[in-house]
């Protein structure tokens, strides 16, 4: 059995799992951000509707004040019309009365239209408040779910890092350098199985001499095409247990 090759194979597996852990952590962070933005969207919409309602309510108050001021004017105008002295004055007062009545009608129309909009906005606000409450609860559930998966991921990562450290310490320096170099230039894959007569990373077939050496599993061979470290997948050292926990 070639323990160095087993360690290299295990190191690759540990590094693959660490990569998966980092990817899972990034995906969890993205999912959290997505959930947060989703909730924020509803909160922003509610804030907007509340702001619109405040504006409409204060406009409503202004219009009510204007109607009551116009009513006072109209009453005064009527009184003055009763005490009018000449035609010109009467004509002027009648014109003013006409203007006041027109203005009162316009303002009352605006109030009716505004009340209608206020009613709709209030219904919208009530709906959004329910949605925001529900979404806040859903966000809380998602967040705690993600937090526990992140925690589990961190624990797994810590275990992997310690396993990695053990492997790194047991490997000869030159083999470790070779591994690190291959990781860099071969997209994170330094060790690959050889099976079905070919390198499983680059799919290139082997010359008969290498084929025989690989099956013997005595020395560390590399792929003539991609330079990755090869191990014979179907050798008993690698098929017996998971993570190379072979015995004997
Ligand atoms: Zn190859």
JSON list of C-alpha atoms and ligand atoms in Angstrom, two decimals:
[
{"chain": "A", "resi": 1, "resn": "UNK", "atom": "CA", "xyz": [0.00, 0.00, 0.00]},
{"chain": "A", "resi": 2, "resn": "UNK", "atom": "CA", "xyz": [1.19, 3.46, -0.81]},
{"chain": "A", "resi": 3, "resn": "UNK", "atom": "CA", "xyz": [0.39, 5.56, 2.24]},
{"chain": "A", "resi": 4, "resn": "UNK", "atom": "CA", "xyz": [1.64, 8.78, 0.63]},
{"chain": "A", "resi": 5, "resn": "UNK", "atom": "CA", "xyz": [-0.76, 8.30, -2.25]},
{"chain": "A", "resi": 6, "resn": "UNK", "atom": "CA", "xyz": [-3.58, 7.55, 0.18]},
{"chain": "A", "resi": 7, "resn": "UNK", "atom": "CA", "xyz": [-2.76, 10.74, 2.10]},
{"chain": "A", "resi": 8, "resn": "UNK", "atom": "CA", "xyz": [-2.70, 12.73, -1.14]},
{"chain": "A", "resi": 9, "resn": "UNK", "atom": "CA", "xyz": [-6.05, 11.28, -2.19]},
{"chain": "A", "resi": 10, "resn": "UNK", "atom": "CA", "xyz": [-7.48, 12.08, 1.25]},
{"chain": "A", "resi": 11, "resn": "UNK", "atom": "CA", "xyz": [-6.05, 15.60, 1.11]},
{"chain": "A", "resi": 12, "resn": "UNK", "atom": "CA", "xyz": [-7.83, 16.13, -2.20]},
{"chain": "A", "resi": 13, "resn": "UNK", "atom": "CA", "xyz": [-11.07, 14.86, -0.66]},
{"chain": "A", "resi": 14, "resn": "UNK", "atom": "CA", "xyz": [-10.70, 17.12, 2.35]},
{"chain": "A", "resi": 15, "resn": "UNK", "atom": "CA", "xyz": [-10.00, 20.09, 0.06]},
{"chain": "A", "resi": 16, "resn": "UNK", "atom": "CA", "xyz": [-13.05, 19.21, -2.06]},
{"chain": "A", "resi": 17, "resn": "UNK", "atom": "CA", "xyz": [-15.19, 19.16, 1.08]},
{"chain": "A", "resi": 18, "resn": "UNK", "atom": "CA", "xyz": [-13.71, 22.45, 2.29]},
{"chain": "A", "resi": 19, "resn": "UNK", "atom": "CA", "xyz": [-14.54, 23.99, -1.08]},
{"chain": "A", "resi": 20, "resn": "UNK", "atom": "CA", "xyz": [-18.10, 22.66, -0.79]},
{"chain": "A", "resi": 21, "resn": "UNK", "atom": "CA", "xyz": [-18.31, 24.15, 2.73]},
{"chain": "A", "resi": 22, "resn": "UNK", "atom": "CA", "xyz": [-17.17, 27.56, 1.48]},
{"chain": "A", "resi": 23, "resn": "UNK", "atom": "CA", "xyz": [-19.63, 27.41, -1.40]},
{"chain": "A", "resi": 24, "resn": "UNK", "atom": "CA", "xyz": [-22.44, 26.43, 0.96]},
{"chain": "A", "resi": 25, "resn": "UNK", "atom": "CA", "xyz": [-21.52, 29.34, 3.26]},
{"chain": "A", "resi": 26, "resn": "UNK", "atom": "CA", "xyz": [-21.58, 31.75, 0.30]},
{"chain": "A", "resi": 27, "resn": "UNK", "atom": "CA", "xyz": [-24.93, 30.35, -0.85]},
{"chain": "A", "resi": 28, "resn": "UNK", "atom": "CA", "xyz": [-26.31, 30.73, 2.68]},
{"chain": "A", "resi": 29, "resn": "UNK", "atom": "CA", "xyz": [-25.15, 34.35, 2.81]},
{"chain": "A", "resi": 30, "resn": "UNK", "atom": "CA", "xyz": [-26.77, 35.01, -0.57]},
{"chain": "A", "resi": 31, "resn": "UNK", "atom": "CA", "xyz": [-30.01, 33.36, 0.55]},
{"chain": "A", "resi": 32, "resn": "UNK", "atom": "CA", "xyz": [-30.02, 35.45, 3.74]},
{"chain": "A", "resi": 33, "resn": "UNK", "atom": "CA", "xyz": [-29.48, 38.62, 1.73]},
{"chain": "A", "resi": 34, "resn": "UNK", "atom": "CA", "xyz": [-32.26, 37.67, -0.67]},
{"chain": "A", "resi": 35, "resn": "UNK", "atom": "CA", "xyz": [-34.65, 37.04, 2.23]},
{"chain": "A", "resi": 36, "resn": "UNK", "atom": "CA", "xyz": [-33.66, 40.34, 3.83]},
{"chain": "A", "resi": 37, "resn": "UNK", "atom": "CA", "xyz": [-34.22, 42.27, 0.59]},
{"chain": "A", "resi": 38, "resn": "UNK", "atom": "CA", "xyz": [-37.58, 40.54, 0.10]},
{"chain": "A", "resi": 39, "resn": "UNK", "atom": "CA", "xyz": [-38.76, 41.68, 3.52]},
{"chain": "A", "resi": 40, "resn": "UNK", "atom": "CA", "xyz": [-37.31, 45.15, 3.01]},
{"chain": "A", "resi": 41, "resn": "UNK", "atom": "CA", "xyz": [-39.31, 45.45, -0.22]},
{"chain": "A", "resi": 42, "resn": "UNK", "atom": "CA", "xyz": [-42.58, 44.98, 1.67]},
{"chain": "A", "resi": 43, "resn": "UNK", "atom": "CA", "xyz": [-41.46, 47.27, 4.52]},
{"chain": "A", "resi": 44, "resn": "UNK", "atom": "CA", "xyz": [-40.51, 50.01, 2.05]},
{"chain": "A", "resi": 45, "resn": "UNK", "atom": "CA", "xyz": [-43.86, 49.68, 0.29]},
{"chain": "A", "resi": 46, "resn": "UNK", "atom": "CA", "xyz": [-45.68, 49.98, 3.63]},
{"chain": "A", "resi": 47, "resn": "UNK", "atom": "CA", "xyz": [-43.64, 53.06, 4.57]},
{"chain": "A", "resi": 48, "resn": "UNK", "atom": "CA", "xyz": [-44.48, 54.58, 1.18]},
{"chain": "A", "resi": 49, "resn": "UNK", "atom": "CA", "xyz": [-48.22, 53.92, 1.57]},
{"chain": "A", "resi": 50, "resn": "UNK", "atom": "CA", "xyz": [-48.14, 55.39, 5.09]},
{"chain": "A", "resi": 51, "resn": "UNK", "atom": "CA", "xyz": [-46.38, 58.49, 3.77]},
{"chain": "A", "resi": 52, "resn": "UNK", "atom": "CA", "xyz": [-48.96, 58.89, 1.00]},
{"chain": "A", "resi": 53, "resn": "UNK", "atom": "CA", "xyz": [-51.77, 58.50, 3.55]},
{"chain": "A", "resi": 54, "resn": "UNK", "atom": "CA", "xyz": [-50.27, 61.21, 5.79]},
{"chain": "A", "resi": 55, "resn": "UNK", "atom": "CA", "xyz": [-50.03, 63.59, 2.83]},
{"chain": "A", "resi": 56, "resn": "UNK", "atom": "CA", "xyz": [-53.62, 62.88, 1.75]},
{"chain": "A", "resi": 57, "resn": "UNK", "atom": "CA", "xyz": [-54.92, 63.34, 5.29]},
{"chain": "A", "resi": 58, "resn": "UNK", "atom": "CA", "xyz": [-53.22, 66.70, 5.70]},
{"chain": "A", "resi": 59, "resn": "UNK", "atom": "CA", "xyz": [-54.49, 67.79, 2.29]},
{"chain": "A", "resi": 60, "resn": "UNK", "atom": "CA", "xyz": [-57.96, 66.71, 3.42]},
{"chain": "A", "resi": 61, "resn": "UNK", "atom": "CA", "xyz": [-57.66, 68.92, 6.50]},
{"chain": "A", "resi": 62, "resn": "UNK", "atom": "CA", "xyz": [-56.55, 71.89, 4.37]},
{"chain": "A", "resi": 63, "resn": "UNK", "atom": "CA", "xyz": [-59.54, 71.41, 2.09]},
{"chain": "A", "resi": 64, "resn": "UNK", "atom": "CA", "xyz": [-61.98, 71.18, 5.02]},
{"chain": "A", "resi": 65, "resn": "UNK", "atom": "CA", "xyz": [-60.57, 74.45, 6.39]},
{"chain": "A", "resi": 66, "resn": "UNK", "atom": "CA", "xyz": [-60.93, 76.04, 2.95]},
{"chain": "A", "resi": 67, "resn": "UNK", "atom": "CA", "xyz": [-64.58, 74.91, 2.67]},
{"chain": "A", "resi": 68, "resn": "UNK", "atom": "CA", "xyz": [-65.45, 76.38, 6.05]},
{"chain": "A", "resi": 69, "resn": "UNK", "atom": "CA", "xyz": [-63.69, 79.67, 5.19]},
{"chain": "A", "resi": 70, "resn": "UNK", "atom": "CA", "xyz": [-65.54, 79.80, 1.86]},
{"chain": "A", "resi": 71, "resn": "UNK", "atom": "CA", "xyz": [-68.85, 79.15, 3.66]},
{"chain": "A", "resi": 72, "resn": "UNK", "atom": "CA", "xyz": [-68.22, 82.13, 5.95]},
{"chain": "A", "resi": 73, "resn": "UNK", "atom": "CA", "xyz": [-67.43, 84.26, 2.89]},
{"chain": "A", "resi": 74, "resn": "UNK", "atom": "CA", "xyz": [-70.60, 83.08, 1.18]},
{"chain": "A", "resi": 75, "resn": "UNK", "atom": "CA", "xyz": [-72.71, 83.96, 4.28]},
{"chain": "A", "resi": 76, "resn": "UNK", "atom": "CA", "xyz": [-71.11, 87.44, 4.39]},
{"chain": "A", "resi": 77, "resn": "UNK", "atom": "CA", "xyz": [-71.72, 87.89, 0.69]},
{"chain": "A", "resi": 78, "resn": "UNK", "atom": "CA", "xyz": [-75.40, 87.02, 1.12]},
{"chain": "A", "resi": 79, "resn": "UNK", "atom": "CA", "xyz": [-75.73, 89.51, 3.98]},
{"chain": "A", "resi": 80, "resn": "UNK", "atom": "CA", "xyz": [-74.08, 92.23, 1.91]},
{"chain": "A", "resi": 81, "resn": "UNK", "atom": "CA", "xyz": [-76.33, 91.44, -1.07]},
{"chain": "A", "resi": 82, "resn": "UNK", "atom": "CA", "xyz": [-79.33, 92.14, 1.24]},
{"chain": "A", "resi": 83, "resn": "UNK", "atom": "CA", "xyz": [-77.95, 95.59, 2.07]},
{"chain": "A", "resi": 84, "resn": "UNK", "atom": "CA", "xyz": [-76.85, 96.51, -1.44]},
{"chain": "A", "resi": 85, "resn": "UNK", "atom": "CA", "xyz": [-77.18, 100.18, -2.54]},
{"chain": "A", "resi": 86, "resn": "UNK", "atom": "CA", "xyz": [-76.68, 100.11, -6.29]},
{"chain": "A", "resi": 87, "resn": "UNK", "atom": "CA", "xyz": [-76.56, 97.89, -9.37]},
{"chain": "A", "resi": 88, "resn": "UNK", "atom": "CA", "xyz": [-72.81, 97.88, -9.79]},
{"chain": "A", "resi": 89, "resn": "UNK", "atom": "CA", "xyz": [-72.30, 96.75, -6.23]},
{"chain": "A", "resi": 90, "resn": "UNK", "atom": "CA", "xyz": [-74.93, 94.05, -6.70]},
{"chain": "A", "resi": 91, "resn": "UNK", "atom": "CA", "xyz": [-73.29, 92.80, -9.87]},
{"chain": "A", "resi": 92, "resn": "UNK", "atom": "CA", "xyz": [-69.91, 92.65, -8.15]},
{"chain": "A", "resi": 93, "resn": "UNK", "atom": "CA", "xyz": [-71.35, 90.76, -5.17]},
{"chain": "A", "resi": 94, "resn": "UNK", "atom": "CA", "xyz": [-73.25, 88.34, -7.45]},
{"chain": "A", "resi": 95, "resn": "UNK", "atom": "CA", "xyz": [-70.00, 87.65, -9.33]},
{"chain": "A", "resi": 96, "resn": "UNK", "atom": "CA", "xyz": [-68.19, 86.99, -6.08]},
{"chain": "A", "resi": 97, "resn": "UNK", "atom": "CA", "xyz": [-71.01, 84.69, -4.91]},
{"chain": "A", "resi": 98, "resn": "UNK", "atom": "CA", "xyz": [-70.77, 82.74, -8.13]},
{"chain": "A", "resi": 99, "resn": "UNK", "atom": "CA", "xyz": [-67.02, 82.39, -7.73]},
{"chain": "A", "resi": 100, "resn": "UNK", "atom": "CA", "xyz": [-67.36, 81.25, -4.09]},
{"chain": "A", "resi": 101, "resn": "UNK", "atom": "CA", "xyz": [-70.00, 78.63, -4.95]},
{"chain": "A", "resi": 102, "resn": "UNK", "atom": "CA", "xyz": [-67.92, 77.32, -7.82]},
{"chain": "A", "resi": 103, "resn": "UNK", "atom": "CA", "xyz": [-64.88, 77.10, -5.59]},
{"chain": "A", "resi": 104, "resn": "UNK", "atom": "CA", "xyz": [-66.85, 75.30, -2.86]},
{"chain": "A", "resi": 105, "resn": "UNK", "atom": "CA", "xyz": [-68.08, 72.77, -5.43]},
{"chain": "A", "resi": 106, "resn": "UNK", "atom": "CA", "xyz": [-64.54, 72.18, -6.70]},
{"chain": "A", "resi": 107, "resn": "UNK", "atom": "CA", "xyz": [-63.14, 71.74, -3.20]},
{"chain": "A", "resi": 108, "resn": "UNK", "atom": "CA", "xyz": [-65.95, 69.37, -2.20]},
{"chain": "A", "resi": 109, "resn": "UNK", "atom": "CA", "xyz": [-65.32, 67.30, -5.33]},
{"chain": "A", "resi": 110, "resn": "UNK", "atom": "CA", "xyz": [-61.64, 67.14, -4.46]},
{"chain": "A", "resi": 111, "resn": "UNK", "atom": "CA", "xyz": [-62.52, 66.07, -0.91]},
{"chain": "A", "resi": 112, "resn": "UNK", "atom": "CA", "xyz": [-64.75, 63.25, -2.20]},
{"chain": "A", "resi": 113, "resn": "UNK", "atom": "CA", "xyz": [-62.08, 62.05, -4.56]},
{"chain": "A", "resi": 114, "resn": "UNK", "atom": "CA", "xyz": [-59.47, 62.31, -1.79]},
{"chain": "A", "resi": 115, "resn": "UNK", "atom": "CA", "xyz": [-61.64, 60.36, 0.67]},
{"chain": "A", "resi": 116, "resn": "UNK", "atom": "CA", "xyz": [-61.98, 57.63, -1.90]},
{"chain": "A", "resi": 117, "resn": "UNK", "atom": "CA", "xyz": [-58.20, 57.48, -2.34]},
{"chain": "A", "resi": 118, "resn": "UNK", "atom": "CA", "xyz": [-57.67, 57.53, 1.44]},
{"chain": "A", "resi": 119, "resn": "UNK", "atom": "CA", "xyz": [-60.04, 54.59, 1.83]},
{"chain": "A", "resi": 120, "resn": "UNK", "atom": "CA", "xyz": [-58.17, 52.59, -0.80]},
{"chain": "A", "resi": 121, "resn": "UNK", "atom": "CA", "xyz": [-54.77, 53.46, 0.70]},
{"chain": "A", "resi": 122, "resn": "UNK", "atom": "CA", "xyz": [-56.01, 52.42, 4.16]},
{"chain": "A", "resi": 123, "resn": "UNK", "atom": "CA", "xyz": [-57.08, 49.04, 2.79]},
{"chain": "A", "resi": 124, "resn": "UNK", "atom": "CA", "xyz": [-53.72, 48.71, 1.09]},
{"chain": "A", "resi": 125, "resn": "UNK", "atom": "CA", "xyz": [-51.94, 49.65, 4.32]},
{"chain": "A", "resi": 126, "resn": "UNK", "atom": "CA", "xyz": [-53.92, 47.06, 6.29]},
{"chain": "A", "resi": 127, "resn": "UNK", "atom": "CA", "xyz": [-53.06, 44.37, 3.72]},
{"chain": "A", "resi": 128, "resn": "UNK", "atom": "CA", "xyz": [-49.40, 45.33, 3.72]},
{"chain": "A", "resi": 129, "resn": "UNK", "atom": "CA", "xyz": [-49.27, 45.30, 7.52]},
{"chain": "A", "resi": 130, "resn": "UNK", "atom": "CA", "xyz": [-50.46, 41.69, 7.46]},
{"chain": "A", "resi": 131, "resn": "UNK", "atom": "CA", "xyz": [-47.93, 40.82, 4.76]},
{"chain": "A", "resi": 132, "resn": "UNK", "atom": "CA", "xyz": [-45.09, 42.53, 6.65]},
{"chain": "A", "resi": 133, "resn": "UNK", "atom": "CA", "xyz": [-46.00, 40.67, 9.86]},
{"chain": "A", "resi": 134, "resn": "UNK", "atom": "CA", "xyz": [-46.06, 37.36, 8.00]},
{"chain": "A", "resi": 135, "resn": "UNK", "atom": "CA", "xyz": [-42.89, 38.11, 6.08]},
{"chain": "A", "resi": 136, "resn": "UNK", "atom": "CA", "xyz": [-41.09, 39.19, 9.25]},
{"chain": "A", "resi": 137, "resn": "UNK", "atom": "CA", "xyz": [-41.95, 35.86, 10.85]},
{"chain": "A", "resi": 138, "resn": "UNK", "atom": "CA", "xyz": [-40.91, 33.97, 7.70]},
{"chain": "A", "resi": 139, "resn": "UNK", "atom": "CA", "xyz": [-37.64, 35.92, 7.60]},
{"chain": "A", "resi": 140, "resn": "UNK", "atom": "CA", "xyz": [-37.01, 35.02, 11.25]},
{"chain": "A", "resi": 141, "resn": "UNK", "atom": "CA", "xyz": [-37.53, 31.34, 10.46]},
{"chain": "A", "resi": 142, "resn": "UNK", "atom": "CA", "xyz": [-35.29, 31.50, 7.39]},
{"chain": "A", "resi": 143, "resn": "UNK", "atom": "CA", "xyz": [-32.61, 33.39, 9.30]},
{"chain": "A", "resi": 144, "resn": "UNK", "atom": "CA", "xyz": [-32.49, 30.91, 12.17]},
{"chain": "A", "resi": 145, "resn": "UNK", "atom": "CA", "xyz": [-32.50, 28.01, 9.72]},
{"chain": "A", "resi": 146, "resn": "UNK", "atom": "CA", "xyz": [-29.59, 29.56, 7.83]},
{"chain": "A", "resi": 147, "resn": "UNK", "atom": "CA", "xyz": [-27.77, 30.41, 11.05]},
{"chain": "A", "resi": 148, "resn": "UNK", "atom": "CA", "xyz": [-27.91, 26.80, 12.23]},
{"chain": "A", "resi": 149, "resn": "UNK", "atom": "CA", "xyz": [-26.74, 25.52, 8.85]},
{"chain": "A", "resi": 150, "resn": "UNK", "atom": "CA", "xyz": [-23.90, 28.05, 8.90]},
{"chain": "A", "resi": 151, "resn": "UNK", "atom": "CA", "xyz": [-22.99, 26.93, 12.42]},
{"chain": "A", "resi": 152, "resn": "UNK", "atom": "CA", "xyz": [-22.98, 23.27, 11.33]},
{"chain": "A", "resi": 153, "resn": "UNK", "atom": "CA", "xyz": [-20.93, 24.26, 8.28]},
{"chain": "A", "resi": 154, "resn": "UNK", "atom": "CA", "xyz": [-18.40, 26.07, 10.46]},
{"chain": "A", "resi": 155, "resn": "UNK", "atom": "CA", "xyz": [-18.07, 23.04, 12.71]},
{"chain": "A", "resi": 156, "resn": "UNK", "atom": "CA", "xyz": [-17.61, 20.76, 9.70]},
{"chain": "A", "resi": 157, "resn": "UNK", "atom": "CA", "xyz": [-15.03, 23.18, 8.35]},
{"chain": "A", "resi": 158, "resn": "UNK", "atom": "CA", "xyz": [-13.12, 23.19, 11.62]},
{"chain": "A", "resi": 159, "resn": "UNK", "atom": "CA", "xyz": [-13.05, 19.37, 11.58]},
{"chain": "A", "resi": 160, "resn": "UNK", "atom": "CA", "xyz": [-11.86, 19.35, 7.97]},
{"chain": "A", "resi": 161, "resn": "UNK", "atom": "CA", "xyz": [-9.16, 21.91, 8.66]},
{"chain": "A", "resi": 162, "resn": "UNK", "atom": "CA", "xyz": [-7.84, 19.82, 11.50]},
{"chain": "A", "resi": 163, "resn": "UNK", "atom": "CA", "xyz": [-7.92, 16.68, 9.33]},
{"chain": "A", "resi": 164, "resn": "UNK", "atom": "CA", "xyz": [-6.12, 18.66, 6.65]},
{"chain": "A", "resi": 165, "resn": "UNK", "atom": "CA", "xyz": [-3.45, 19.75, 9.09]},
{"chain": "A", "resi": 166, "resn": "UNK", "atom": "CA", "xyz": [-2.80, 16.11, 10.06]},
{"chain": "A", "resi": 167, "resn": "UNK", "atom": "CA", "xyz": [-2.46, 15.12, 6.40]},
{"chain": "A", "resi": 168, "resn": "UNK", "atom": "CA", "xyz": [-0.21, 18.08, 5.61]},
{"chain": "A", "resi": 169, "resn": "UNK", "atom": "CA", "xyz": [2.07, 17.18, 8.52]},
{"chain": "A", "resi": 170, "resn": "UNK", "atom": "CA", "xyz": [2.33, 13.56, 7.46]},
{"chain": "A", "resi": 171, "resn": "UNK", "atom": "CA", "xyz": [3.11, 14.24, 3.79]},
{"chain": "A", "resi": 172, "resn": "UNK", "atom": "CA", "xyz": [6.69, 14.67, 2.54]},
{"chain": "A", "resi": 173, "resn": "UNK", "atom": "CA", "xyz": [7.45, 18.31, 1.70]},
{"chain": "A", "resi": 174, "resn": "UNK", "atom": "CA", "xyz": [8.13, 17.67, -2.00]},
{"chain": "A", "resi": 175, "resn": "UNK", "atom": "CA", "xyz": [4.82, 15.83, -2.45]},
{"chain": "A", "resi": 176, "resn": "UNK", "atom": "CA", "xyz": [2.96, 18.59, -0.67]},
{"chain": "A", "resi": 177, "resn": "UNK", "atom": "CA", "xyz": [4.59, 21.19, -2.92]},
{"chain": "A", "resi": 178, "resn": "UNK", "atom": "CA", "xyz": [3.64, 19.15, -5.97]},
{"chain": "A", "resi": 179, "resn": "UNK", "atom": "CA", "xyz": [0.07, 18.90, -4.69]},
{"chain": "A", "resi": 180, "resn": "UNK", "atom": "CA", "xyz": [-0.20, 22.65, -3.94]},
{"chain": "A", "resi": 181, "resn": "UNK", "atom": "CA", "xyz": [1.22, 23.53, -7.34]},
{"chain": "A", "resi": 182, "resn": "UNK", "atom": "CA", "xyz": [-1.27, 21.24, -9.12]},
{"chain": "A", "resi": 183, "resn": "UNK", "atom": "CA", "xyz": [-4.15, 22.66, -7.09]},
{"chain": "A", "resi": 184, "resn": "UNK", "atom": "CA", "xyz": [-3.18, 26.10, -8.38]},
{"chain": "A", "resi": 185, "resn": "UNK", "atom": "CA", "xyz": [-2.69, 25.25, -12.04]},
{"chain": "A", "resi": 186, "resn": "UNK", "atom": "CA", "xyz": [-5.33, 22.51, -12.38]},
{"chain": "A", "resi": 187, "resn": "UNK", "atom": "CA", "xyz": [-8.47, 24.24, -11.13]},
{"chain": "A", "resi": 188, "resn": "UNK", "atom": "CA", "xyz": [-8.40, 22.80, -7.62]},
{"chain": "A", "resi": 189, "resn": "UNK", "atom": "CA", "xyz": [-7.89, 19.20, -8.70]},
{"chain": "A", "resi": 190, "resn": "UNK", "atom": "CA", "xyz": [-4.45, 17.76, -8.00]},
{"chain": "A", "resi": 191, "resn": "UNK", "atom": "CA", "xyz": [-5.31, 14.11, -7.43]},
{"chain": "A", "resi": 192, "resn": "UNK", "atom": "CA", "xyz": [-7.58, 12.17, -9.71]},
{"chain": "A", "resi": 193, "resn": "UNK", "atom": "CA", "xyz": [-8.60, 8.56, -10.14]},
{"chain": "A", "resi": 194, "resn": "UNK", "atom": "CA", "xyz": [-7.35, 6.50, -13.03]},
{"chain": "A", "resi": 195, "resn": "UNK", "atom": "CA", "xyz": [-10.04, 4.13, -14.22]},
{"chain": "A", "resi": 196, "resn": "UNK", "atom": "CA", "xyz": [-11.35, 2.52, -17.37]},
{"chain": "A", "resi": 197, "resn": "UNK", "atom": "CA", "xyz": [-7.89, 2.95, -18.85]},
{"chain": "A", "resi": 198, "resn": "UNK", "atom": "CA", "xyz": [-7.86, 6.72, -18.64]},
{"chain": "A", "resi": 199, "resn": "UNK", "atom": "CA", "xyz": [-7.26, 9.76, -16.44]},
{"chain": "A", "resi": 200, "resn": "UNK", "atom": "CA", "xyz": [-10.65, 10.67, -15.01]},
{"chain": "A", "resi": 201, "resn": "UNK", "atom": "CA", "xyz": [-9.81, 14.38, -15.01]},
{"chain": "A", "resi": 202, "resn": "UNK", "atom": "CA", "xyz": [-8.59, 14.91, -18.58]},
{"chain": "A", "resi": 203, "resn": "UNK", "atom": "CA", "xyz": [-9.95, 11.66, -20.09]},
{"chain": "A", "resi": 204, "resn": "UNK", "atom": "CA", "xyz": [-6.70, 10.78, -21.79]},
{"chain": "A", "resi": 205, "resn": "UNK", "atom": "CA", "xyz": [-5.75, 7.09, -22.13]},
{"chain": "A", "resi": 206, "resn": "UNK", "atom": "CA", "xyz": [-2.47, 5.70, -20.73]},
{"chain": "A", "resi": 207, "resn": "UNK", "atom": "CA", "xyz": [0.39, 3.90, -22.44]},
{"chain": "A", "resi": 208, "resn": "UNK", "atom": "CA", "xyz": [0.57, 0.20, -21.40]},
{"chain": "A", "resi": 209, "resn": "UNK", "atom": "CA", "xyz": [3.61, 0.71, -19.14]},
{"chain": "A", "resi": 210, "resn": "UNK", "atom": "CA", "xyz": [1.85, 3.39, -17.06]},
{"chain": "A", "resi": 211, "resn": "UNK", "atom": "CA", "xyz": [-1.32, 1.33, -17.05]},
{"chain": "A", "resi": 212, "resn": "UNK", "atom": "CA", "xyz": [0.57, -1.56, -15.43]},
{"chain": "A", "resi": 213, "resn": "UNK", "atom": "CA", "xyz": [2.31, 0.70, -12.90]},
{"chain": "A", "resi": 214, "resn": "UNK", "atom": "CA", "xyz": [-0.94, 2.28, -11.88]},
{"chain": "A", "resi": 215, "resn": "UNK", "atom": "CA", "xyz": [-2.54, -1.07, -11.24]},
{"chain": "A", "resi": 216, "resn": "UNK", "atom": "CA", "xyz": [0.40, -2.11, -9.07]},
{"chain": "A", "resi": 217, "resn": "UNK", "atom": "CA", "xyz": [-0.14, 0.99, -6.94]},
{"chain": "A", "resi": 218, "resn": "UNK", "atom": "CA", "xyz": [3.46, 1.08, -5.78]},
{"chain": "A", "resi": 219, "resn": "UNK", "atom": "CA", "xyz": [4.73, 4.48, -6.86]},
{"chain": "A", "resi": 220, "resn": "UNK", "atom": "CA", "xyz": [3.20, 7.86, -7.38]},
{"chain": "A", "resi": 221, "resn": "UNK", "atom": "CA", "xyz": [2.42, 8.40, -11.04]},
{"chain": "A", "resi": 222, "resn": "UNK", "atom": "CA", "xyz": [1.18, 11.46, -12.78]},
{"chain": "A", "resi": 223, "resn": "UNK", "atom": "CA", "xyz": [-0.94, 11.84, -15.88]},
{"chain": "A", "resi": 224, "resn": "UNK", "atom": "CA", "xyz": [1.27, 12.39, -18.96]},
{"chain": "A", "resi": 225, "resn": "UNK", "atom": "CA", "xyz": [-1.28, 14.85, -20.26]},
{"chain": "A", "resi": 226, "resn": "UNK", "atom": "CA", "xyz": [-2.51, 16.97, -17.31]},
{"chain": "A", "resi": 227, "resn": "UNK", "atom": "CA", "xyz": [0.23, 16.13, -14.75]},
{"chain": "A", "resi": 228, "resn": "UNK", "atom": "CA", "xyz": [-2.28, 15.34, -12.05]},
{"chain": "A", "resi": 229, "resn": "UNK", "atom": "CA", "xyz": [-1.39, 12.71, -9.46]},
{"chain": "A", "resi": 230, "resn": "UNK", "atom": "CA", "xyz": [-3.11, 9.45, -10.31]},
{"chain": "A", "resi": 231, "resn": "UNK", "atom": "CA", "xyz": [-4.35, 6.57, -8.22]},
{"chain": "A", "resi": 232, "resn": "UNK", "atom": "CA", "xyz": [-5.88, 3.37, -9.55]},
{"chain": "A", "resi": 233, "resn": "UNK", "atom": "CA", "xyz": [-9.53, 3.71, -8.56]},
{"chain": "A", "resi": 234, "resn": "UNK", "atom": "CA", "xyz": [-10.27, -0.02, -8.46]},
{"chain": "A", "resi": 235, "resn": "UNK", "atom": "CA", "xyz": [-7.24, -0.94, -6.38]},
{"chain": "A", "resi": 236, "resn": "UNK", "atom": "CA", "xyz": [-8.30, -2.58, -3.08]},
{"chain": "A", "resi": 237, "resn": "UNK", "atom": "CA", "xyz": [-6.60, 0.26, -1.14]},
{"chain": "A", "resi": 238, "resn": "UNK", "atom": "CA", "xyz": [-9.17, 2.71, -2.48]},
{"chain": "A", "resi": 239, "resn": "UNK", "atom": "CA", "xyz": [-12.34, 0.67, -2.82]},
{"chain": "A", "resi": 240, "resn": "UNK", "atom": "CA", "xyz": [-12.54, -0.70, 0.70]},
{"chain": "A", "resi": 241, "resn": "UNK", "atom": "CA", "xyz": [-13.53, 2.16, 2.95]},
{"chain": "A", "resi": 242, "resn": "UNK", "atom": "CA", "xyz": [-14.70, 5.73, 2.68]},
{"chain": "A", "resi": 243, "resn": "UNK", "atom": "CA", "xyz": [-12.11, 8.50, 2.97]},
{"chain": "A", "resi": 244, "resn": "UNK", "atom": "CA", "xyz": [-9.35, 5.99, 2.46]},
{"chain": "A", "resi": 245, "resn": "UNK", "atom": "CA", "xyz": [-9.96, 4.39, 5.83]},
{"chain": "A", "resi": 246, "resn": "UNK", "atom": "CA", "xyz": [-8.44, 1.23, 4.55]},
{"chain": "A", "resi": 247, "resn": "UNK", "atom": "CA", "xyz": [-6.79, -1.18, 6.90]},
{"chain": "A", "resi": 248, "resn": "UNK", "atom": "CA", "xyz": [-3.88, -3.62, 6.58]},
{"chain": "B", "resi": 1, "resn": "LIG", "atom": "ZN1", "xyz": [-4.98, 13.73, -16.97]}
]
